[in-house]
PDB file of C-alpha atoms and ligand atoms in Angstrom:
ATOM      1  CA  MET A   1     -58.487 120.796   6.911  1.00 80.00           C
ATOM      2  CA  SER A   2     -58.208 117.224   6.949  1.00 90.00           C
ATOM      3  CA  ILE A   3     -54.961 115.793   7.328  1.00 95.00           C
ATOM      4  CA  ASN A   4     -53.238 113.653   4.482  1.00 97.00           C
ATOM      5  CA  ILE A   5     -50.885 110.767   4.901  1.00 98.00           C
ATOM      6  CA  ALA A   6     -49.328 109.763   1.514  1.00 98.00           C
ATOM      7  CA  ILE A   7     -47.312 106.416   1.569  1.00 98.00           C
ATOM      8  CA  ASP A   8     -45.658 104.984  -1.243  1.00 97.00           C
ATOM      9  CA  GLY A   9     -42.837 102.261  -2.269  1.00 95.00           C
ATOM     10  CA  PRO A  10     -42.623  99.105  -3.604  1.00 92.00           C
ATOM     11  CA  ALA A  11     -44.553  95.609  -3.003  1.00 85.00           C
ATOM     12  CA  GLY A  12     -43.902  94.176   0.488  1.00 85.00           C
ATOM     13  CA  ALA A  13     -42.426  97.111   1.741  1.00 92.00           C
ATOM     14  CA  GLY A  14     -44.967  97.044   4.893  1.00 91.00           C
ATOM     15  CA  LYS A  15     -47.496  99.663   3.018  1.00 94.00           C
ATOM     16  CA  SER A  16     -50.421  98.270   4.057  1.00 92.00           C
ATOM     17  CA  THR A  17     -49.608  96.908   7.507  1.00 93.00           C
ATOM     18  CA  ILE A  18     -48.472 100.375   8.738  1.00 97.00           C
ATOM     19  CA  ALA A  19     -50.741 102.427   7.167  1.00 97.00           C
ATOM     20  CA  LYS A  20     -53.726 100.071   8.790  1.00 95.00           C
ATOM     21  CA  MET A  21     -51.992 100.470  11.909  1.00 96.00           C
ATOM     22  CA  ILE A  22     -51.282 104.471  11.483  1.00 97.00           C
ATOM     23  CA  ALA A  23     -54.960 104.681  10.708  1.00 95.00           C
ATOM     24  CA  GLY A  24     -56.118 102.364  13.786  1.00 94.00           C
ATOM     25  CA  LYS A  25     -53.850 104.487  16.131  1.00 95.00           C
ATOM     26  CA  LEU A  26     -55.304 108.343  14.730  1.00 95.00           C
ATOM     27  CA  GLY A  27     -58.588 107.169  13.729  1.00 93.00           C
ATOM     28  CA  TYR A  28     -58.312 108.235  10.062  1.00 94.00           C
ATOM     29  CA  ILE A  29     -59.476 106.177   7.228  1.00 94.00           C
ATOM     30  CA  TYR A  30     -57.046 103.937   5.166  1.00 95.00           C
ATOM     31  CA  VAL A  31     -57.309 103.588   1.315  1.00 95.00           C
ATOM     32  CA  ASP A  32     -55.512 101.039  -0.013  1.00 95.00           C
ATOM     33  CA  THR A  33     -55.129 102.070  -3.701  1.00 96.00           C
ATOM     34  CA  GLY A  34     -53.371  98.994  -4.768  1.00 94.00           C
ATOM     35  CA  ALA A  35     -56.901  97.264  -3.945  1.00 96.00           C
ATOM     36  CA  MET A  36     -58.515  99.374  -6.560  1.00 97.00           C
ATOM     37  CA  TYR A  37     -55.966  98.731  -9.490  1.00 97.00           C
ATOM     38  CA  ARG A  38     -56.167  94.909  -8.413  1.00 97.00           C
ATOM     39  CA  ALA A  39     -60.085  95.060  -8.734  1.00 98.00           C
ATOM     40  CA  MET A  40     -59.883  96.475 -12.235  1.00 98.00           C
ATOM     41  CA  ALA A  41     -57.339  93.888 -12.915  1.00 98.00           C
ATOM     42  CA  LEU A  42     -59.877  90.982 -12.004  1.00 98.00           C
ATOM     43  CA  TYR A  43     -62.200  92.513 -14.135  1.00 98.00           C
ATOM     44  CA  LEU A  44     -59.724  92.436 -16.707  1.00 98.00           C
ATOM     45  CA  LEU A  45     -59.023  88.599 -16.337  1.00 98.00           C
ATOM     46  CA  ARG A  46     -62.633  87.890 -16.144  1.00 98.00           C
ATOM     47  CA  GLU A  47     -62.865  89.479 -19.588  1.00 98.00           C
ATOM     48  CA  LYS A  48     -60.083  87.830 -20.754  1.00 98.00           C
ATOM     49  CA  VAL A  49     -58.478  91.012 -21.906  1.00 98.00           C
ATOM     50  CA  ASP A  50     -54.674  90.519 -23.294  1.00 97.00           C
ATOM     51  CA  PRO A  51     -52.470  92.356 -20.762  1.00 95.00           C
ATOM     52  CA  SER A  52     -50.237  93.810 -23.498  1.00 95.00           C
ATOM     53  CA  ASP A  53     -53.567  94.995 -25.570  1.00 96.00           C
ATOM     54  CA  ALA A  54     -53.670  99.047 -24.655  1.00 95.00           C
ATOM     55  CA  GLU A  55     -56.392  99.411 -26.533  1.00 97.00           C
ATOM     56  CA  ALA A  56     -58.869  96.873 -24.977  1.00 97.00           C
ATOM     57  CA  ILE A  57     -57.793  97.584 -21.788  1.00 98.00           C
ATOM     58  CA  SER A  58     -58.808 101.341 -22.233  1.00 97.00           C
ATOM     59  CA  ALA A  59     -62.165 100.262 -23.731  1.00 97.00           C
ATOM     60  CA  LYS A  60     -62.949  97.485 -20.844  1.00 97.00           C
ATOM     61  CA  CYS A  61     -61.770  99.531 -17.949  1.00 97.00           C
ATOM     62  CA  ARG A  62     -64.755 101.813 -18.652  1.00 96.00           C
ATOM     63  CA  GLU A  63     -67.324  98.882 -18.051  1.00 97.00           C
ATOM     64  CA  ALA A  64     -65.854  98.068 -14.448  1.00 97.00           C
ATOM     65  CA  ASP A  65     -67.271 100.514 -11.589  1.00 96.00           C
ATOM     66  CA  ILE A  66     -64.748 100.446  -8.853  1.00 96.00           C
ATOM     67  CA  THR A  67     -66.229 101.769  -5.564  1.00 94.00           C
ATOM     68  CA  ILE A  68     -64.971 101.065  -1.684  1.00 92.00           C
ATOM     69  CA  GLY A  69     -66.795 100.865   1.588  1.00 93.00           C
ATOM     70  CA  TYR A  70     -66.073 100.465   5.051  1.00 90.00           C
ATOM     71  CA  GLU A  71     -66.677  97.522   7.546  1.00 88.00           C
ATOM     72  CA  ASN A  72     -64.979  97.091  10.940  1.00 81.00           C
ATOM     73  CA  GLY A  73     -62.509  99.468   9.910  1.00 76.00           C
ATOM     74  CA  GLY A  74     -61.682  97.420   6.993  1.00 86.00           C
ATOM     75  CA  GLN A  75     -61.561  98.647   3.393  1.00 92.00           C
ATOM     76  CA  ILE A  76     -63.586  97.054   0.763  1.00 96.00           C
ATOM     77  CA  VAL A  77     -63.416  96.923  -2.804  1.00 97.00           C
ATOM     78  CA  TYR A  78     -66.830  96.709  -4.984  1.00 97.00           C
ATOM     79  CA  LEU A  79     -66.640  95.531  -8.549  1.00 98.00           C
ATOM     80  CA  ASN A  80     -69.938  96.693 -10.467  1.00 98.00           C
ATOM     81  CA  GLY A  81     -71.050  96.338  -7.028  1.00 97.00           C
ATOM     82  CA  GLU A  82     -69.707  92.882  -5.971  1.00 98.00           C
ATOM     83  CA  ASN A  83     -67.293  92.474  -2.692  1.00 98.00           C
ATOM     84  CA  VAL A  84     -64.157  91.168  -4.195  1.00 98.00           C
ATOM     85  CA  ASN A  85     -62.049  91.310  -1.197  1.00 97.00           C
ATOM     86  CA  GLY A  86     -61.721  87.909  -1.030  1.00 96.00           C
ATOM     87  CA  SER A  87     -60.620  87.550  -4.595  1.00 97.00           C
ATOM     88  CA  ILE A  88     -57.863  90.307  -5.875  1.00 97.00           C
ATOM     89  CA  ARG A  89     -54.789  89.094  -3.728  1.00 91.00           C
ATOM     90  CA  THR A  90     -53.717  86.302  -5.678  1.00 90.00           C
ATOM     91  CA  GLU A  91     -50.540  86.694  -7.983  1.00 85.00           C
ATOM     92  CA  GLU A  92     -52.108  86.242 -11.202  1.00 94.00           C
ATOM     93  CA  VAL A  93     -54.141  89.271  -9.787  1.00 96.00           C
ATOM     94  CA  GLY A  94     -51.051  91.487  -8.764  1.00 91.00           C
ATOM     95  CA  ASN A  95     -48.973  90.892 -12.285  1.00 90.00           C
ATOM     96  CA  MET A  96     -52.431  91.468 -14.213  1.00 95.00           C
ATOM     97  CA  ALA A  97     -52.883  94.507 -11.787  1.00 95.00           C
ATOM     98  CA  SER A  98     -48.865  95.483 -12.944  1.00 89.00           C
ATOM     99  CA  ALA A  99     -49.563  95.146 -16.273  1.00 92.00           C
ATOM    100  CA  SER A 100     -52.753  97.019 -16.338  1.00 95.00           C
ATOM    101  CA  SER A 101     -51.917  99.747 -13.676  1.00 94.00           C
ATOM    102  CA  PRO A 102     -49.879 102.004 -16.493  1.00 92.00           C
ATOM    103  CA  ASN A 103     -52.709 102.574 -18.415  1.00 96.00           C
ATOM    104  CA  PRO A 104     -53.484 105.882 -18.646  1.00 96.00           C
ATOM    105  CA  ASP A 105     -57.759 105.427 -18.675  1.00 97.00           C
ATOM    106  CA  VAL A 106     -57.170 103.067 -15.756  1.00 97.00           C
ATOM    107  CA  ARG A 107     -55.051 105.746 -14.283  1.00 96.00           C
ATOM    108  CA  ARG A 108     -57.310 108.832 -14.739  1.00 96.00           C
ATOM    109  CA  LYS A 109     -60.416 106.825 -13.513  1.00 96.00           C
ATOM    110  CA  LEU A 110     -58.563 105.468 -10.080  1.00 97.00           C
ATOM    111  CA  VAL A 111     -57.003 108.323  -8.967  1.00 97.00           C
ATOM    112  CA  GLU A 112     -60.349 110.324  -9.640  1.00 96.00           C
ATOM    113  CA  LEU A 113     -62.116 108.210  -6.982  1.00 95.00           C
ATOM    114  CA  GLN A 114     -58.773 108.490  -4.864  1.00 97.00           C
ATOM    115  CA  GLN A 115     -58.503 112.281  -4.884  1.00 97.00           C
ATOM    116  CA  LYS A 116     -62.188 112.389  -3.984  1.00 95.00           C
ATOM    117  CA  LEU A 117     -61.691 110.217  -0.888  1.00 93.00           C
ATOM    118  CA  ALA A 118     -59.320 112.139   0.695  1.00 95.00           C
ATOM    119  CA  ALA A 119     -60.796 115.608  -0.100  1.00 95.00           C
ATOM    120  CA  ASP A 120     -62.576 116.285   3.633  1.00 87.00           C
ATOM    121  CA  THR A 121     -61.295 113.114   5.270  1.00 92.00           C
ATOM    122  CA  ASP A 122     -58.242 112.504   6.965  1.00 95.00           C
ATOM    123  CA  VAL A 123     -56.873 109.159   5.060  1.00 96.00           C
ATOM    124  CA  VAL A 124     -53.719 107.706   5.318  1.00 97.00           C
ATOM    125  CA  MET A 125     -53.409 106.347   1.599  1.00 98.00           C
ATOM    126  CA  ASP A 126     -50.899 103.728   0.286  1.00 96.00           C
ATOM    127  CA  GLY A 127     -49.678 102.972  -3.044  1.00 94.00           C
ATOM    128  CA  ARG A 128     -47.009 103.777  -6.104  1.00 92.00           C
ATOM    129  CA  ASP A 129     -48.036 107.745  -6.795  1.00 94.00           C
ATOM    130  CA  ILE A 130     -49.637 109.256  -3.794  1.00 97.00           C
ATOM    131  CA  GLY A 131     -47.106 111.511  -2.762  1.00 97.00           C
ATOM    132  CA  THR A 132     -46.329 112.158  -6.598  1.00 95.00           C
ATOM    133  CA  CYS A 133     -49.406 112.324  -8.561  1.00 95.00           C
ATOM    134  CA  VAL A 134     -52.597 111.700  -6.354  1.00 97.00           C
ATOM    135  CA  LEU A 135     -52.231 113.932  -3.372  1.00 97.00           C
ATOM    136  CA  PRO A 136     -49.196 116.662  -3.961  1.00 97.00           C
ATOM    137  CA  ASP A 137     -49.989 118.477  -1.058  1.00 96.00           C
ATOM    138  CA  ALA A 138     -50.052 115.620   1.125  1.00 97.00           C
ATOM    139  CA  GLN A 139     -48.697 116.999   4.570  1.00 96.00           C
ATOM    140  CA  VAL A 140     -46.885 114.037   5.533  1.00 98.00           C
ATOM    141  CA  LYS A 141     -45.331 112.020   2.423  1.00 98.00           C
ATOM    142  CA  VAL A 142     -42.906 108.770   3.061  1.00 98.00           C
ATOM    143  CA  TYR A 143     -41.299 106.382   0.744  1.00 97.00           C
ATOM    144  CA  LEU A 144     -41.018 102.843   2.136  1.00 97.00           C
ATOM    145  CA  THR A 145     -38.834 100.464   1.061  1.00 95.00           C
ATOM    146  CA  ALA A 146     -37.043  97.196   2.355  1.00 96.00           C
ATOM    147  CA  ASP A 147     -34.446  94.634   0.745  1.00 95.00           C
ATOM    148  CA  SER A 148     -36.161  92.203  -1.856  1.00 95.00           C
ATOM    149  CA  ARG A 149     -35.207  89.213  -0.122  1.00 96.00           C
ATOM    150  CA  VAL A 150     -37.126  90.456   3.320  1.00 95.00           C
ATOM    151  CA  ARG A 151     -39.722  91.598   1.439  1.00 95.00           C
ATOM    152  CA  ALA A 152     -39.768  88.151  -0.318  1.00 95.00           C
ATOM    153  CA  GLU A 153     -39.795  86.685   3.242  1.00 95.00           C
ATOM    154  CA  ARG A 154     -42.819  88.922   4.046  1.00 91.00           C
ATOM    155  CA  ARG A 155     -45.014  87.955   1.163  1.00 89.00           C
ATOM    156  CA  TYR A 156     -44.355  84.254   1.684  1.00 93.00           C
ATOM    157  CA  LYS A 157     -45.382  84.254   5.199  1.00 93.00           C
ATOM    158  CA  GLU A 158     -48.471  86.287   4.251  1.00 87.00           C
ATOM    159  CA  LEU A 159     -49.299  83.597   1.952  1.00 88.00           C
ATOM    160  CA  THR A 160     -48.254  80.581   3.802  1.00 94.00           C
ATOM    161  CA  ASP A 161     -50.225  81.723   6.762  1.00 94.00           C
ATOM    162  CA  LYS A 162     -53.043  81.497   4.491  1.00 89.00           C
ATOM    163  CA  GLY A 163     -52.622  78.072   3.429  1.00 93.00           C
ATOM    164  CA  THR A 164     -51.386  78.784   0.006  1.00 89.00           C
ATOM    165  CA  ALA A 165     -48.130  76.646  -1.140  1.00 92.00           C
ATOM    166  CA  CYS A 166     -46.015  78.822  -2.515  1.00 92.00           C
ATOM    167  CA  ASP A 167     -41.866  79.106  -3.467  1.00 95.00           C
ATOM    168  CA  LEU A 168     -39.736  82.003  -1.817  1.00 96.00           C
ATOM    169  CA  ASP A 169     -37.529  82.513  -4.682  1.00 97.00           C
ATOM    170  CA  THR A 170     -40.179  82.818  -7.369  1.00 95.00           C
ATOM    171  CA  ILE A 171     -41.865  85.062  -4.944  1.00 94.00           C
ATOM    172  CA  GLU A 172     -38.654  87.356  -4.957  1.00 95.00           C
ATOM    173  CA  GLN A 173     -37.944  87.185  -8.630  1.00 95.00           C
ATOM    174  CA  ASP A 174     -41.910  88.282  -9.253  1.00 90.00           C
ATOM    175  CA  ILE A 175     -41.259  91.134  -6.647  1.00 91.00           C
ATOM    176  CA  VAL A 176     -38.049  92.069  -8.212  1.00 93.00           C
ATOM    177  CA  LYS A 177     -39.926  91.943 -11.856  1.00 90.00           C
ATOM    178  CA  ARG A 178     -42.896  93.987 -10.390  1.00 86.00           C
ATOM    179  CA  ASP A 179     -40.409  96.634  -9.038  1.00 91.00           C
ATOM    180  CA  ARG A 180     -39.211  97.151 -12.287  1.00 91.00           C
ATOM    181  CA  GLN A 181     -42.201  97.241 -14.516  1.00 86.00           C
ATOM    182  CA  ASP A 182     -43.785  99.578 -11.631  1.00 86.00           C
ATOM    183  CA  MET A 183     -40.815 102.074 -11.484  1.00 92.00           C
ATOM    184  CA  THR A 184     -39.743 102.259 -15.444  1.00 92.00           C
ATOM    185  CA  ARG A 185     -43.470 102.533 -16.919  1.00 87.00           C
ATOM    186  CA  GLU A 186     -43.813 105.929 -18.483  1.00 88.00           C
ATOM    187  CA  ILE A 187     -46.775 107.353 -16.775  1.00 87.00           C
ATOM    188  CA  SER A 188     -46.706 107.900 -12.946  1.00 86.00           C
ATOM    189  CA  PRO A 189     -43.773 105.389 -12.129  1.00 88.00           C
ATOM    190  CA  LEU A 190     -43.401 104.564  -8.491  1.00 91.00           C
ATOM    191  CA  LYS A 191     -40.648 106.993  -7.340  1.00 92.00           C
ATOM    192  CA  LYS A 192     -39.716 108.779  -3.922  1.00 95.00           C
ATOM    193  CA  ALA A 193     -41.265 112.369  -4.198  1.00 95.00           C
ATOM    194  CA  GLU A 194     -38.894 114.882  -3.545  1.00 96.00           C
ATOM    195  CA  ASP A 195     -40.067 116.050  -0.596  1.00 96.00           C
ATOM    196  CA  ALA A 196     -40.836 112.144   1.179  1.00 98.00           C
ATOM    197  CA  VAL A 197     -38.850 110.986   3.869  1.00 98.00           C
ATOM    198  CA  LEU A 198     -37.460 107.539   3.134  1.00 97.00           C
ATOM    199  CA  ILE A 199     -38.150 104.864   5.561  1.00 97.00           C
ATOM    200  CA  ASP A 200     -36.090 101.394   5.145  1.00 96.00           C
ATOM    201  CA  THR A 201     -38.207  98.778   7.199  1.00 95.00           C
ATOM    202  CA  SER A 202     -36.265  95.856   6.739  1.00 95.00           C
ATOM    203  CA  HIS A 203     -35.024  95.765  10.213  1.00 95.00           C
ATOM    204  CA  MET A 204     -37.886  97.839  11.912  1.00 95.00           C
ATOM    205  CA  THR A 205     -41.064  96.036  13.464  1.00 95.00           C
ATOM    206  CA  ALA A 206     -44.395  97.432  11.722  1.00 95.00           C
ATOM    207  CA  ASP A 207     -44.982  99.297  15.467  1.00 96.00           C
ATOM    208  CA  GLU A 208     -41.762 101.123  14.922  1.00 97.00           C
ATOM    209  CA  ALA A 209     -42.191 102.201  11.533  1.00 97.00           C
ATOM    210  CA  ALA A 210     -45.796 103.709  11.890  1.00 97.00           C
ATOM    211  CA  ASP A 211     -44.720 105.646  14.893  1.00 97.00           C
ATOM    212  CA  ALA A 212     -41.806 107.062  12.777  1.00 97.00           C
ATOM    213  CA  VAL A 213     -44.433 108.138  10.611  1.00 97.00           C
ATOM    214  CA  ILE A 214     -46.784 109.631  13.145  1.00 97.00           C
ATOM    215  CA  ALA A 215     -43.944 111.640  14.150  1.00 97.00           C
ATOM    216  CA  LEU A 216     -43.968 113.459  11.346  1.00 97.00           C
ATOM    217  CA  ILE A 217     -47.357 114.718  11.317  1.00 95.00           C
ATOM    218  CA  PRO A 218     -47.658 118.408  11.919  1.00 91.00           C
ATOM    219  CA  ASP A 219     -49.588 119.999  14.741  1.00 83.00           C
ATOM    220  CA  ARG A 220     -53.121 120.665  13.025  1.00 67.00           C
ATOM    221  CA  GLU A 221     -53.807 124.372  12.863  1.00 62.00           C
TER     222      GLU A 221
HETATM  223  O1  LIG B   1     -49.882  97.656  -3.749  1.00 70.49           O
HETATM  224  P1  LIG B   1     -50.807  96.356  -4.846  1.00 70.49           P
HETATM  225  O2  LIG B   1     -49.283  95.243  -4.880  1.00 70.49           O
HETATM  226  O3  LIG B   1     -51.759  95.834  -4.334  1.00 70.49           O
HETATM  227  O4  LIG B   1     -50.372  96.594  -6.094  1.00 70.49           O
HETATM  228  C1  LIG B   1     -51.353  96.049  -7.345  1.00 70.49           C
HETATM  229  C2  LIG B   1     -50.364  96.854  -8.427  1.00 70.49           C
HETATM  230  O5  LIG B   1     -51.205  98.015  -8.545  1.00 70.49           O
HETATM  231  C3  LIG B   1     -49.042  97.446  -8.519  1.00 70.49           C
HETATM  232  O6  LIG B   1     -48.278  96.518  -9.446  1.00 70.49           O
HETATM  233  C4  LIG B   1     -48.911  98.346  -9.356  1.00 70.49           C
HETATM  234  C5  LIG B   1     -50.028  99.022  -9.229  1.00 70.49           C
HETATM  235  N1  LIG B   1     -50.781 100.321  -8.242  1.00 70.49           N
HETATM  236  C6  LIG B   1     -50.090 101.264  -8.869  1.00 70.49           C
HETATM  237  O7  LIG B   1     -50.285 101.569 -10.074  1.00 70.49           O
HETATM  238  N2  LIG B   1     -50.497 102.433  -8.358  1.00 70.49           N
HETATM  239  C7  LIG B   1     -51.042 102.684  -7.335  1.00 70.49           C
HETATM  240  N3  LIG B   1     -51.259 103.767  -6.592  1.00 70.49           N
HETATM  241  C8  LIG B   1     -51.275 101.356  -6.326  1.00 70.49           C
HETATM  242  C9  LIG B   1     -50.941  99.904  -6.896  1.00 70.49           C
END
C-alpha cells in the first residue's frame, strides 16, 4: 500500500519547502496542488476572465488541460502542454488562484487529478484541503501554520532573492486577505482536519519541521 502524507495550511507556512524536503529524504513524490490552481488561474488571466464571474470560470476551466511531470525531482506543471512553472509564482496569479479555486468545476477537475497521482505512489501532497477532502485516508495528516508576520517575511525573502521588488506590509496584508478567502469559502475551506497534527513553524527550521512530520509516519505493513 502506498503511503500518503497530506500537508495543509495557509500561504507561507512553509508547506512546500517542508514537503519537498520530506520527499527528498524519503524518496517520495512531491505534489504541489497550489501550482495546479495557479496554472488554472494563469489560463483564466490569459483569457481575461472576470474573477467574480463564476459561470465564465466554470466554462473556461474546461478548456485548460493541466498535467504534471517531474524533472530532476522537481514538479513541472503543464497548461495545455506548455511548461508554465516560470509564470505562476506572481502575486497576480496567486490572487486569481485564490479567487477561482472556490469554483466547484475547477476543484472537481483538479482534485480528480490529485487523487489519481496519489493512488499507487508514495506522495507528500500539500495544499488547503488535502487532509479534509483530497486524501481523507492519508496515513499522515499535518496542518502547518505560522504567525502572519513570519509568513510575510518568508515570502518577502523569496521574492527579493529572485530580484522582485516588494513591500513587506503589503505582502502581509495580502496573506491575511488570502487566508480569510481560503478559510471562509463554502467549498473545501482551509481548515485543520480533525485527525491532523498541528505544527507551528514560526520558530522552527524547515529541517526540524520535516523531521517532525517524518516521525509521524507509521511503520509500513
Ligand atoms: O499554495 P499556493 O499559494 O500556491 O495556492 C494558491 C491558491 O490556490 C490559494 O489561494 C488557494 C488555492 N488552493 C486551493 O484552493 N486548494 C489547494 N489544494 C491548493 C491551493
